[in-house]
């Protein structure tokens, strides 16, 4: 009888607990802990938790509620926005259901206008994001927004947030970021220790696990166990599988792209997306006054809504080297103008490193799965 | 070595028997069952050439039905196969435009026939063979008549690319008494414009080779040449470029 592999066992465990987050949020909410919904990587996790609240990323990955959302929103809007709104509208997302407040950011036009409608359903705090990360004006504006958020949280939940609490949260989140980094680094190995799908699964699990004090040691342990199995010779990725980096819009509802890449025999080694290294790959400076450090950290998220978006380009270049990437696939959600326009620059950048690049435009439906597999298959045959 | 390449497209299934050169070719409609169409195409080739299946060294499939067809040594995407097939037909080609039943694609090649870059149309049928087929039926033209309208004749511009909207636009022009030829020319031009913008986005390198079913439409070829201001070559075996490429890849496995 074939022995079940150690990594399979570990992953089966992760998969079995994937939905635990819903329970954690329900329990917390019943005990009176405030729940704060967030939509975007710019939401400062540390401030929300310092207020004693649980920040929950609100689901925006399902296709189902899009039809309902289209009763209020235009059809040619990014699926992420429609899905987010649709879940809220139909009350199908448990996280939205339990949340006492929603934090939104004035990122892309579609999102910020959607939030106006959403504010009819839940108390919503909009953070005014500057258009650029450059210059003192933007920085002080964003700093003021963090202060305004802090006041808002204090008032909403009748608490006071002191610097000590924020610092504590910063160091906890930094530990999570470092643990995630060590997870990602498993894919720097040749061949990678786990597949891109598996990497994504574990990251998702972490995103929706709200007791970070427990999560961090668990994750550290998981990574070291996978590493141990790998060092003992366990291999789940073929040695000559092309190594792909995915960049672009958030992938939540577009995971079919990961599947198409890996079904065609390649492996995703790195995600330069929200949920991947885009935010979590960068630590908050623990040696500076906490509000100052948070301001700089979140202002520099390499999102395409920023102009120019220098930090994304710099980071991409580094990641391509660090992960010994063979090709880059950019995922653009339909009707996302900022990322779609930015593909031109990303293409130039990737080509300048001598590697092939492809962008795919997609949505949350299954209708283009055949075409995706042809496109991606052909791209991999090119390598 | 004897190989077969099978290209199972959404409309037609093409197969090529290959021994370093094309020995024979076969075309049939795909119908509802792509794997069966693949079978039939292979069997016809074997039968016609009095070959037993054991004589074939390798089979490679391509096209949208490539994965449903089990008895192959490998499934390769149509992009790679078209590139190889086109290069075999004409080694000077550096840009392939392929307009098929459901997809259009543009492929840049190196001097070995390898893919440097490519682009495919999005989900809708605008600018594909399907679009022209619907319009030909509407005008009550055969595809041959449609493809032979005088490219220098009078033209009625068609502003809509979407098959559904273009259809009603055509109907209204005809109702107003515009000639069928002028409307046909307008439709062909809208396909040419769409194809050339795709070519433009990828950046064309001469020589441009035009493959796929729609390449057998001479008036479209000359409209395209006008749009691109360069020669566009077509080939007798254009239709078989994908199958030819797969047979070629099979011989190198
Ligand atoms: S891509 Fe930009 S706007 Fe979208 S979630 Fe990430 S940071 Fe927010
Ligand atoms: S994917 Fe693009 S359009 Fe959609 S929410 Fe993010 S930035 Fe906005």
Short mmCIF file of N, CA and C and ligand atoms in Angstrom, two decimals, chain A residues 77-81 107-111 249-250 303-305 332-339, ligand 2:
data_model
loop_
_atom_site.label_atom_id
_atom_site.label_comp_id
_atom_site.label_asym_id
_atom_site.label_seq_id
_atom_site.Cartn_x
_atom_site.Cartn_y
_atom_site.Cartn_z
N UNK A 77 -19.15 46.23 -15.23
CA UNK A 77 -18.35 46.64 -14.08
C UNK A 77 -17.54 45.43 -13.67
N UNK A 78 -16.43 45.66 -13.01
CA UNK A 78 -15.57 44.56 -12.61
C UNK A 78 -16.33 43.54 -11.74
N UNK A 79 -16.12 42.24 -11.98
CA UNK A 79 -16.88 41.22 -11.27
C UNK A 79 -16.65 41.26 -9.76
N UNK A 80 -15.47 41.74 -9.36
CA UNK A 80 -15.17 41.82 -7.93
C UNK A 80 -16.14 42.79 -7.24
N UNK A 81 -16.36 43.91 -7.87
CA UNK A 81 -17.26 44.90 -7.28
C UNK A 81 -18.69 44.38 -7.28
N UNK A 107 -10.63 53.72 -3.73
CA UNK A 107 -9.62 53.23 -4.66
C UNK A 107 -10.06 53.49 -6.09
N UNK A 108 -10.59 52.47 -6.77
CA UNK A 108 -11.00 52.71 -8.16
C UNK A 108 -12.39 53.32 -8.19
N UNK A 109 -12.74 53.90 -9.30
CA UNK A 109 -14.02 54.60 -9.41
C UNK A 109 -15.20 53.69 -9.16
N UNK A 110 -15.13 52.48 -9.71
CA UNK A 110 -16.25 51.55 -9.57
C UNK A 110 -16.51 51.24 -8.11
N UNK A 111 -15.43 50.95 -7.39
CA UNK A 111 -15.58 50.62 -5.98
C UNK A 111 -16.14 51.79 -5.20
N UNK A 249 -5.00 41.89 -11.00
CA UNK A 249 -6.13 42.09 -10.09
C UNK A 249 -6.19 40.98 -9.04
N UNK A 250 -6.92 41.22 -7.97
CA UNK A 250 -7.10 40.16 -6.97
C UNK A 250 -7.69 38.90 -7.63
N UNK A 303 -0.74 49.28 -5.73
CA UNK A 303 -2.01 49.09 -6.44
C UNK A 303 -2.06 50.00 -7.67
N UNK A 304 -2.72 49.51 -8.71
CA UNK A 304 -2.79 50.27 -9.95
C UNK A 304 -3.63 51.53 -9.84
N UNK A 305 -4.35 51.70 -8.75
CA UNK A 305 -5.10 52.95 -8.61
C UNK A 305 -4.16 54.12 -8.27
N UNK A 332 -6.36 40.19 -15.54
CA UNK A 332 -7.10 41.44 -15.47
C UNK A 332 -8.58 41.10 -15.43
N UNK A 333 -9.25 41.57 -14.41
CA UNK A 333 -10.69 41.33 -14.35
C UNK A 333 -11.37 42.27 -15.34
N UNK A 334 -12.41 41.73 -15.97
CA UNK A 334 -13.12 42.50 -16.97
C UNK A 334 -13.53 43.87 -16.43
N UNK A 335 -13.27 44.90 -17.23
CA UNK A 335 -13.66 46.27 -16.90
C UNK A 335 -12.82 46.90 -15.79
N UNK A 336 -11.70 46.31 -15.45
CA UNK A 336 -10.79 46.97 -14.50
C UNK A 336 -9.82 47.82 -15.31
N UNK A 337 -10.12 49.12 -15.38
CA UNK A 337 -9.32 49.97 -16.26
C UNK A 337 -7.90 50.18 -15.76
N UNK A 338 -7.76 50.37 -14.45
CA UNK A 338 -6.43 50.71 -13.96
C UNK A 338 -5.43 49.58 -14.23
N UNK A 339 -5.82 48.37 -13.89
CA UNK A 339 -4.90 47.26 -14.16
C UNK A 339 -4.76 47.02 -15.66
S1 LIG C 2 -10.10 44.72 -9.81
FE1 LIG C 2 -9.86 46.76 -10.67
S2 LIG C 2 -11.95 47.47 -11.08
FE2 LIG C 2 -12.10 45.72 -9.71
S3 LIG C 2 -12.14 46.60 -7.68
FE3 LIG C 2 -9.98 46.14 -8.07
S4 LIG C 2 -9.15 48.02 -8.97
FE4 LIG C 2 -11.39 48.19 -9.03
#
